[in-house]
PDB file of C-alpha atoms and ligand atoms in Angstrom:
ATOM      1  CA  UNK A 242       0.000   0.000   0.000  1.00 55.00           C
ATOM      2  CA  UNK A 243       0.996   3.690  -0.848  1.00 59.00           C
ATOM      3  CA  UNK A 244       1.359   5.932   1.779  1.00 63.00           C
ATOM      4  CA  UNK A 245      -0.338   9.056   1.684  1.00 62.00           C
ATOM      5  CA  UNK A 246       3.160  11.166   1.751  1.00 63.00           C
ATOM      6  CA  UNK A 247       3.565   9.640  -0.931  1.00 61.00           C
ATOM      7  CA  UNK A 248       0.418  10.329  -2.756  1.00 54.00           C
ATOM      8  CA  UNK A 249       0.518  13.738  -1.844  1.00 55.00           C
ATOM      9  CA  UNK A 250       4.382  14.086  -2.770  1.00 60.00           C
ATOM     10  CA  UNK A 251       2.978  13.219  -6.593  1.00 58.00           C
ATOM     11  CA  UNK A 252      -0.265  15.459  -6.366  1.00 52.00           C
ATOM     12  CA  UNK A 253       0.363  18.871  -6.646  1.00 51.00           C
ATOM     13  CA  UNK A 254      -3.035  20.056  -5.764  1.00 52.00           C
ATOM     14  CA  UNK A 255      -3.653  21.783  -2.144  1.00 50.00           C
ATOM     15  CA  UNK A 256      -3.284  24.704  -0.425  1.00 54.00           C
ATOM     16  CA  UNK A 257       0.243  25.357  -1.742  1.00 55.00           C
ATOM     17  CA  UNK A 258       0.495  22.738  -4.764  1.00 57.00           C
ATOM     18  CA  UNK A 259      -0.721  24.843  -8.196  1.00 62.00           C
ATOM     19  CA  UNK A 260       0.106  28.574  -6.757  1.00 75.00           C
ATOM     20  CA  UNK A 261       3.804  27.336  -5.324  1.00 80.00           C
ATOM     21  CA  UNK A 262       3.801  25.233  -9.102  1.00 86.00           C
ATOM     22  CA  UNK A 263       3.227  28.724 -10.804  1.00 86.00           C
ATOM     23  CA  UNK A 264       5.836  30.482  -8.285  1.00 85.00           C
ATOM     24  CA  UNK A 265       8.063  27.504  -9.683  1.00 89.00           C
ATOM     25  CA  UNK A 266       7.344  27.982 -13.522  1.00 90.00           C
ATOM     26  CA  UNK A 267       7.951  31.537 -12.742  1.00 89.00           C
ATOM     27  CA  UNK A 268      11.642  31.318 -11.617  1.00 91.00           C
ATOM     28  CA  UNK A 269      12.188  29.018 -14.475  1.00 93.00           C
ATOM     29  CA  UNK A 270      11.021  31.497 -16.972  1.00 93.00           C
ATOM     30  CA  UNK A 271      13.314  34.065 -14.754  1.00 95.00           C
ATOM     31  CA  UNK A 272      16.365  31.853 -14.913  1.00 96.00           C
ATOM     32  CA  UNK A 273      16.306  31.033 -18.765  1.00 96.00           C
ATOM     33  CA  UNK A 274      15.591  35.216 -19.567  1.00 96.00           C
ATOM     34  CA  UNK A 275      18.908  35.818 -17.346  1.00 97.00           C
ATOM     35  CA  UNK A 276      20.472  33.327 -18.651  1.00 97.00           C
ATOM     36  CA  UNK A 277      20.220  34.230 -22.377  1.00 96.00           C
ATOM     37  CA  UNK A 278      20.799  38.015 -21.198  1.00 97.00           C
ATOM     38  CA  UNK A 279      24.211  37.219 -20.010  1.00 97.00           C
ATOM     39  CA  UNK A 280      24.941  34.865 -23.087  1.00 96.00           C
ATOM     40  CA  UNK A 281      24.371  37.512 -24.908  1.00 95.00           C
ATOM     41  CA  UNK A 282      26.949  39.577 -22.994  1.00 96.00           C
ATOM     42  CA  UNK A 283      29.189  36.552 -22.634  1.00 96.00           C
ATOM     43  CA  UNK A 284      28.751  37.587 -18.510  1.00 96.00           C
ATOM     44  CA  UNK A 285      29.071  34.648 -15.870  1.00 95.00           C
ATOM     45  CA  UNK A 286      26.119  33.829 -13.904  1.00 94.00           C
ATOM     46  CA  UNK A 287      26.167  32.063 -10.830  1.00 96.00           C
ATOM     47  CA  UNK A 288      23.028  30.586  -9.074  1.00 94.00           C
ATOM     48  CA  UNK A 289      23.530  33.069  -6.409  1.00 96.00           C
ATOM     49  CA  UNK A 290      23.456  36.055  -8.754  1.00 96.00           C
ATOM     50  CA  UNK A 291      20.231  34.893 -10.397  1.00 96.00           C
ATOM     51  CA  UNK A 292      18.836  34.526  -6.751  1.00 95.00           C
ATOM     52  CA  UNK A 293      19.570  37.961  -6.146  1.00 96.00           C
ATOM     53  CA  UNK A 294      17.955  39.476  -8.855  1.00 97.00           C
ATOM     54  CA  UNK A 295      15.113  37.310  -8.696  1.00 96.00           C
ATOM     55  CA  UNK A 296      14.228  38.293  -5.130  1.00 94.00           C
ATOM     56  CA  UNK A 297      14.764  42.198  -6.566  1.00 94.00           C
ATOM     57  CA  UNK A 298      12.534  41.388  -9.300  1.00 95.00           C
ATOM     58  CA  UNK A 299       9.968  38.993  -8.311  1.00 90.00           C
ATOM     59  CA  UNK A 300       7.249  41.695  -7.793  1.00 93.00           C
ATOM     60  CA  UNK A 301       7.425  42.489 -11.695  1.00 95.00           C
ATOM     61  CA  UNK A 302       5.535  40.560 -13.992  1.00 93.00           C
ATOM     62  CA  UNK A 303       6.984  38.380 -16.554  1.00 92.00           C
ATOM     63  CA  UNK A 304       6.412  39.797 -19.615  1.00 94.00           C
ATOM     64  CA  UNK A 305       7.758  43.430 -18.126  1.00 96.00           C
ATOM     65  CA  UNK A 306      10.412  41.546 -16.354  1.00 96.00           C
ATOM     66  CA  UNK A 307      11.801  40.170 -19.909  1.00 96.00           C
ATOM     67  CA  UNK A 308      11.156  43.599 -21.711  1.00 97.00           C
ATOM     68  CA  UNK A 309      13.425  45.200 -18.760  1.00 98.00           C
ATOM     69  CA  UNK A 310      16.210  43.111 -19.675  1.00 98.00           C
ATOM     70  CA  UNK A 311      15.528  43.329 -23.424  1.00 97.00           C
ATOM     71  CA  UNK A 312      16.069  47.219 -23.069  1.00 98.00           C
ATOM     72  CA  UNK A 313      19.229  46.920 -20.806  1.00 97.00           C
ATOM     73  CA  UNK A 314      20.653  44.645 -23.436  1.00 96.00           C
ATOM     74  CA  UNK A 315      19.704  47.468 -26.410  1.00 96.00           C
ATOM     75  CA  UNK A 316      21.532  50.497 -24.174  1.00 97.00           C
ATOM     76  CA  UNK A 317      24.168  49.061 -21.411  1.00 97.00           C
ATOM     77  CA  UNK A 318      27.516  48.541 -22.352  1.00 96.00           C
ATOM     78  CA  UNK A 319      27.742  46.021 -19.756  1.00 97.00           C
ATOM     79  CA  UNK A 320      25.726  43.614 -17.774  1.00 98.00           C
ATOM     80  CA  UNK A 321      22.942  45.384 -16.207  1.00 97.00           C
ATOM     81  CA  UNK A 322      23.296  45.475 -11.901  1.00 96.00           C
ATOM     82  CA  UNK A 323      19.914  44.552 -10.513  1.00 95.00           C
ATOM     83  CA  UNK A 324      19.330  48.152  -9.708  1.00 95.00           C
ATOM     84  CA  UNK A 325      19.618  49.062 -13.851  1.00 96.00           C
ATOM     85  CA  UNK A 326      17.735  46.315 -14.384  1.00 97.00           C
ATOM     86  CA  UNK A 327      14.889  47.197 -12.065  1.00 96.00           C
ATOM     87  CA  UNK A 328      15.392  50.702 -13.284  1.00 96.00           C
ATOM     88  CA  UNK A 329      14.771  49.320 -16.510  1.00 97.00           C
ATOM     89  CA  UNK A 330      11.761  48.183 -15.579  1.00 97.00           C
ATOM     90  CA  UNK A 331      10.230  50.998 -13.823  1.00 97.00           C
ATOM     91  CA  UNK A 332      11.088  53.523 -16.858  1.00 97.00           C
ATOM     92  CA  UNK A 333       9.252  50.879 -19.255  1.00 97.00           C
ATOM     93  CA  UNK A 334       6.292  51.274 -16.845  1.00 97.00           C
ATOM     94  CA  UNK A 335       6.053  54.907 -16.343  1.00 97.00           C
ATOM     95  CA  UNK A 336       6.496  55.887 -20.296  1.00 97.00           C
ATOM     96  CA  UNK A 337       3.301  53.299 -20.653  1.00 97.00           C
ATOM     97  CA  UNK A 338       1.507  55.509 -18.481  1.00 96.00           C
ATOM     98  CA  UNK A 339       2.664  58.577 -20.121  1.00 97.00           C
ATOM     99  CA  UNK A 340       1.686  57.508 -23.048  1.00 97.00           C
ATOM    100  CA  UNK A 341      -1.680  56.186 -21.639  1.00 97.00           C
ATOM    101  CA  UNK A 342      -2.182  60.162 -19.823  1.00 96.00           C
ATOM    102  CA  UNK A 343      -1.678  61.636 -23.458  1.00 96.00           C
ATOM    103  CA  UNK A 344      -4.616  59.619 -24.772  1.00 96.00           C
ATOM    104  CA  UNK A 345      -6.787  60.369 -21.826  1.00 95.00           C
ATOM    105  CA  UNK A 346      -6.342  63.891 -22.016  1.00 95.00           C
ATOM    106  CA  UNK A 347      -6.983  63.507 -25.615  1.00 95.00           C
ATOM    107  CA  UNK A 348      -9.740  61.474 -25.152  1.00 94.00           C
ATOM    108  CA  UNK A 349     -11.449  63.680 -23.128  1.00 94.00           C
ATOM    109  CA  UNK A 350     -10.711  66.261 -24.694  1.00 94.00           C
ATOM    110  CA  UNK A 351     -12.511  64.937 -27.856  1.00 95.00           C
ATOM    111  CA  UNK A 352     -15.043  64.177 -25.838  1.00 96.00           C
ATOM    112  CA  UNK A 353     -18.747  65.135 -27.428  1.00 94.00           C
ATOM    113  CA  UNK A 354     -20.529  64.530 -23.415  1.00 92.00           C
ATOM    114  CA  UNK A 355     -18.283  67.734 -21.941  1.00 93.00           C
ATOM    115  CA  UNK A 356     -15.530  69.056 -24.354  1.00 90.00           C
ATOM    116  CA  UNK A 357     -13.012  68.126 -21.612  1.00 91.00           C
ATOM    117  CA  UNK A 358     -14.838  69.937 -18.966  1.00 93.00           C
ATOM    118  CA  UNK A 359     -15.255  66.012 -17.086  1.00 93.00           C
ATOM    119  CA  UNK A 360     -18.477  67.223 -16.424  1.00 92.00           C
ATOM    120  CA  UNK A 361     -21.827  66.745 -17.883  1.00 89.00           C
ATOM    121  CA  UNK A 362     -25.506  68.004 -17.660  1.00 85.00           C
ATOM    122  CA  UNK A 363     -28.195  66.016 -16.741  1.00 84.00           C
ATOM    123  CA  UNK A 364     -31.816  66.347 -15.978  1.00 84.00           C
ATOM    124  CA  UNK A 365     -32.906  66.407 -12.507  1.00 82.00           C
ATOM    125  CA  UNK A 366     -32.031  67.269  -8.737  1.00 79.00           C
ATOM    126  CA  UNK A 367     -28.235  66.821  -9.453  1.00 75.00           C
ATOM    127  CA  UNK A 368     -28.056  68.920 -12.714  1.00 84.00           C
ATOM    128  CA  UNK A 369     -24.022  68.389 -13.418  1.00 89.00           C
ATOM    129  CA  UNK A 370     -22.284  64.636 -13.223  1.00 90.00           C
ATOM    130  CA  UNK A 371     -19.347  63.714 -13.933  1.00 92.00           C
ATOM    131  CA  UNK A 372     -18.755  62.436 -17.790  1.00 94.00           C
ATOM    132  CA  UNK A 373     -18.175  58.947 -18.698  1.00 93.00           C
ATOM    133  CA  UNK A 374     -14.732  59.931 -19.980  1.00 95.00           C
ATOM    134  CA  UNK A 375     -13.309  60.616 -17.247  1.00 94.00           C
ATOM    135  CA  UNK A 376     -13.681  56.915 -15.458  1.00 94.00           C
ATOM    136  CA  UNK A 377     -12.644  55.697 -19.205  1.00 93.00           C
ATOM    137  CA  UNK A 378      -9.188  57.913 -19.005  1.00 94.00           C
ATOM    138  CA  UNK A 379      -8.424  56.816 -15.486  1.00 94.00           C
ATOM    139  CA  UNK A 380      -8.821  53.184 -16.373  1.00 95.00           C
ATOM    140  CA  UNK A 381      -6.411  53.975 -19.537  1.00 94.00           C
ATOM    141  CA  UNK A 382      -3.937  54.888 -17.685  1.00 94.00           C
ATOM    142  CA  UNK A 383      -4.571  52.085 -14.807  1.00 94.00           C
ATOM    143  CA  UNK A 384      -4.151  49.684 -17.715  1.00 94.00           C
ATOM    144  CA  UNK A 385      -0.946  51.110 -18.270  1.00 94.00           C
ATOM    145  CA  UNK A 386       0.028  49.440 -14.919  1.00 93.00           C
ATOM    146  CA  UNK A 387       1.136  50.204 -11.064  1.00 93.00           C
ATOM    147  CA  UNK A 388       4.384  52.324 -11.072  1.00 95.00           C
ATOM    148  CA  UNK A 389       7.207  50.187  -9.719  1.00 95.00           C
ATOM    149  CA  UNK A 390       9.234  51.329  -6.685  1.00 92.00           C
ATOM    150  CA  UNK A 391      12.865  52.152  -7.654  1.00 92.00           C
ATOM    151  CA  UNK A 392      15.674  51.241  -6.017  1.00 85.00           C
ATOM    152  CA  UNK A 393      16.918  52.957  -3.607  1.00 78.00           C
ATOM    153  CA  UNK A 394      20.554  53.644  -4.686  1.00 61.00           C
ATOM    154  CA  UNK A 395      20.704  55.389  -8.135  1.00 55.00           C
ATOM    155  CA  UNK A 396      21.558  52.625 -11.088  1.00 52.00           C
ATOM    156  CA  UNK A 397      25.464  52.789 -11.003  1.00 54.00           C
ATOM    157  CA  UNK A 398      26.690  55.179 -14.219  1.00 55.00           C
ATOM    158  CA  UNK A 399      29.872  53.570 -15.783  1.00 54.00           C
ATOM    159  CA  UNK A 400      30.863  56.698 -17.205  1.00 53.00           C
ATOM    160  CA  UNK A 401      31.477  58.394 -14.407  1.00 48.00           C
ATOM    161  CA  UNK A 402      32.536  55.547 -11.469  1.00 41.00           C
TER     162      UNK A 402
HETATM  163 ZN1   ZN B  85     -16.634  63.577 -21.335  1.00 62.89          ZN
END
């Protein structure tokens, strides 16, 4: 007979099976992106390192996460610390929502409800609401995503160390 350690050992489904699967699948993903970014700069990697900037990193979602190192590997001259990499990261995010700010000013601003005033008449006891547009240009530039927190010490500039 099987014991039920060992049925649960093979049966990842429980409290923490799938989610600390996913966490799993996650670093994976993590490990092979770093990897290939410091191919790519012919930079040696130890288990450690990618540790490190995993546990810097881990609140960034994968897809940003890979576009962060895609960008330090289009500008750095050398392999990216985890604070240019997370820098990286956060500039990605906040042009998004610059961009996403344009076309909700834009938006509203083109709107036919209120001409950008954000406010529009209505019949009845409350005469003036707010427009439409404006919850449509605040979920724009939620869409855009959360700002990420930058690191604390300034990315370190080669040029002038
Ligand atoms: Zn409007």
């Amino acid at each position: 007979m099987e014991s039920i350690k060992a049925i649960a050992r093979r049966t990842p489904i429980g409290p923490h099976g799938p989610s600390h699967d996913a966490q799993k699948v996650a670093r994976q993903a993590f490990k092979d992106a770093m990897d290939h970014l410091a191919a790519a700069y012919r930079h040696e990697l130890t288990t450690e390192a990618i540790r490190v900037y995993w546990h810097a990193l881990k609140d960034v979602s994968e897809p940003l996460q890979h576009e962060g190192m895609a960008r330090c590997a289009q500008t750095l001259k050398f392999f990216p610390t985890v604070a240019e990499l997370r820098t990286a990261c956060a500039d990605i995010v906040d042009e998004r929502r610059a961009l996403a700010a344009r076309s909700a000013k834009a938006l509203q601003e083109d709107c036919p409800d209120c001409h950008g005033s954000g406010l529009r008449d209505v019949e009845g006891p409350n005469t003036v609401v707010r427009c439409r547009c404006v919850k449509r240009a605040l979920e724009l530039i939620a869409e855009a995503g959360e700002p990420l927190k930058r690191p604390a010490l300034p990315a370190w500039d080669g040029e002038h160390a």
